[in-house]
PDB file of C-alpha atoms in Angstrom:
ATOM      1  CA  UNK X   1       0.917   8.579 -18.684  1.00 93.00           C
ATOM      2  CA  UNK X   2       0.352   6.144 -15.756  1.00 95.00           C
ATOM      3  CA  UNK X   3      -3.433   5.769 -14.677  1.00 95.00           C
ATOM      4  CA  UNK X   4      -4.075   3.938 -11.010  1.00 96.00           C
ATOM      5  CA  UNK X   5      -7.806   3.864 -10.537  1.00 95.00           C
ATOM      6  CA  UNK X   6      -9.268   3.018  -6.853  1.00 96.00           C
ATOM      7  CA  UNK X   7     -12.582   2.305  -7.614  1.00 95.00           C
ATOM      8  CA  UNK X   8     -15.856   3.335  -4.623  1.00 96.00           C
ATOM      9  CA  UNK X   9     -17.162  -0.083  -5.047  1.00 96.00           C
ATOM     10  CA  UNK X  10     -17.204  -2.966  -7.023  1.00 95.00           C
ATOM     11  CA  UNK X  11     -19.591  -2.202  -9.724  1.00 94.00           C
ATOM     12  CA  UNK X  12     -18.374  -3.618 -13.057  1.00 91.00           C
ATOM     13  CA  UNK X  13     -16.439  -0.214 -14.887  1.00 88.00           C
ATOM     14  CA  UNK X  14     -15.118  -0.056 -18.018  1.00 89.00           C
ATOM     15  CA  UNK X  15     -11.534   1.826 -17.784  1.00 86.00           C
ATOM     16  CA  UNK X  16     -11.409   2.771 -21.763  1.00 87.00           C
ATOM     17  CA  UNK X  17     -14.819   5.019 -20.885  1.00 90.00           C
ATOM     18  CA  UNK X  18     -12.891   6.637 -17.509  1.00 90.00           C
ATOM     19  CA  UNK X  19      -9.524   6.981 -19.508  1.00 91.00           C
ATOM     20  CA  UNK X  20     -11.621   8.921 -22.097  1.00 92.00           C
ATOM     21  CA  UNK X  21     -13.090  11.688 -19.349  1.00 93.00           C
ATOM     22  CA  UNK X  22      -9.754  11.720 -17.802  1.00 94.00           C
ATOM     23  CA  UNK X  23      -8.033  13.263 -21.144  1.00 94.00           C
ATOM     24  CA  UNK X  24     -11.294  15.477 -21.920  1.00 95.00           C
ATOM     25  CA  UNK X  25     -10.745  16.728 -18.204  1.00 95.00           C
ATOM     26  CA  UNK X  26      -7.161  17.207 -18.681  1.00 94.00           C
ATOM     27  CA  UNK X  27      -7.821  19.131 -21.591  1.00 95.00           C
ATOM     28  CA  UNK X  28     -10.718  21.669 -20.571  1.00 96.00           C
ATOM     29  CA  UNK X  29      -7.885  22.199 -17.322  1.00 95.00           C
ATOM     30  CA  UNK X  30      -5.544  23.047 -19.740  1.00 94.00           C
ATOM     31  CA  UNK X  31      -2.828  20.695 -18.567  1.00 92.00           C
ATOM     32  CA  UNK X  32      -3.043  19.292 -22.264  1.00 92.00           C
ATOM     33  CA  UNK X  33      -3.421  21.209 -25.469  1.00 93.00           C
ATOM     34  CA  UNK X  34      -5.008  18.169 -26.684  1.00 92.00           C
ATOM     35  CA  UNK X  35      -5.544  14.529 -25.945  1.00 89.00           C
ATOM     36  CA  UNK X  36      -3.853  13.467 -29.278  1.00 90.00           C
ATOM     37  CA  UNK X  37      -0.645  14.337 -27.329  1.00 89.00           C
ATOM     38  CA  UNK X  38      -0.934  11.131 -25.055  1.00 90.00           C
ATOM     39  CA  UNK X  39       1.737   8.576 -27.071  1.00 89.00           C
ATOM     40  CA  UNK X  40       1.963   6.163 -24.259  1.00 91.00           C
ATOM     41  CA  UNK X  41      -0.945   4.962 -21.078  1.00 92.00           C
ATOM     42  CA  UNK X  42      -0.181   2.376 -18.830  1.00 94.00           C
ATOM     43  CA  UNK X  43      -3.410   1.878 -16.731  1.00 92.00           C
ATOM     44  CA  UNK X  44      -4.166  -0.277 -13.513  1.00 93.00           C
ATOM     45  CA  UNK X  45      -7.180  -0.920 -11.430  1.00 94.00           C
ATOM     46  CA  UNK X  46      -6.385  -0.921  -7.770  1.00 95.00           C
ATOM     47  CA  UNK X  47      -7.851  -1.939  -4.675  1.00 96.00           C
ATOM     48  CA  UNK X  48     -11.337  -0.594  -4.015  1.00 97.00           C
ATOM     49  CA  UNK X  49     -11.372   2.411  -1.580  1.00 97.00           C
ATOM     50  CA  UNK X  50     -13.692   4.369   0.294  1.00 97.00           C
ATOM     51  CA  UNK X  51     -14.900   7.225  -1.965  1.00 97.00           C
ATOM     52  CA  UNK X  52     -12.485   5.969  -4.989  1.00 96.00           C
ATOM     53  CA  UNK X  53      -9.606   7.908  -6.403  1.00 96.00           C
ATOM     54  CA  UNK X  54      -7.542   8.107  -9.463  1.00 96.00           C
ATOM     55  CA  UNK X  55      -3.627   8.741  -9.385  1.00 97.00           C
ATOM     56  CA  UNK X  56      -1.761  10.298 -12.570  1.00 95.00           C
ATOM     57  CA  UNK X  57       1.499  10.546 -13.463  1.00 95.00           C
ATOM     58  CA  UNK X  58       2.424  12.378 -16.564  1.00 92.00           C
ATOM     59  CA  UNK X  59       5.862  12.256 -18.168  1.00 90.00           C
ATOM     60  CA  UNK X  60       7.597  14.120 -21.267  1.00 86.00           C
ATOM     61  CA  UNK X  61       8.826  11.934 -24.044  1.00 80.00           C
ATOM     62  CA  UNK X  62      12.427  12.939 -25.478  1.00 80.00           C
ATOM     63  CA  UNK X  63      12.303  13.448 -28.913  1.00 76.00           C
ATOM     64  CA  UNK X  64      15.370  10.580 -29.455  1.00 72.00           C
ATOM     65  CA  UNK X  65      18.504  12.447 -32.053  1.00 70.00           C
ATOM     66  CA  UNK X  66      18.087  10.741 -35.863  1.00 72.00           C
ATOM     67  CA  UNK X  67      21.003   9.356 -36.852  1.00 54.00           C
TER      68      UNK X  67
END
């Protein structure tokens, strides 16, 4: 999952807190069964915008053949 956060302002945030009601959200929407399914985040704060934004991109792992 890649996380791009455009913060309002530039208050000090702590991303692990906003990564944490990003999942729950993702969850009650029922794009996730649950958030124990997330294997991989890559996460970076952008510029500051006017009213702030996040962008997600969500990707399936392959399951890679044993062997």
């Amino acid at each position: 999952m890649n996380i791009n956060t455009y913060e309002p302002d530039r208050r000090k945030r702590d991303l692990n807190n906003l990564n944490k009601a990003i999942f729950k959200a993702l969850v009650h929407r029922d794009v996730l069964f649950d958030d124990d399914q997330i294997e991989i985040i890559l996460g970076e704060r952008k510029e500051v915008i006017k009213n702030g934004k996040i962008e997600l991109a969500i990707t399936e792992l392959k399951e890679e053949p044993n062997g």
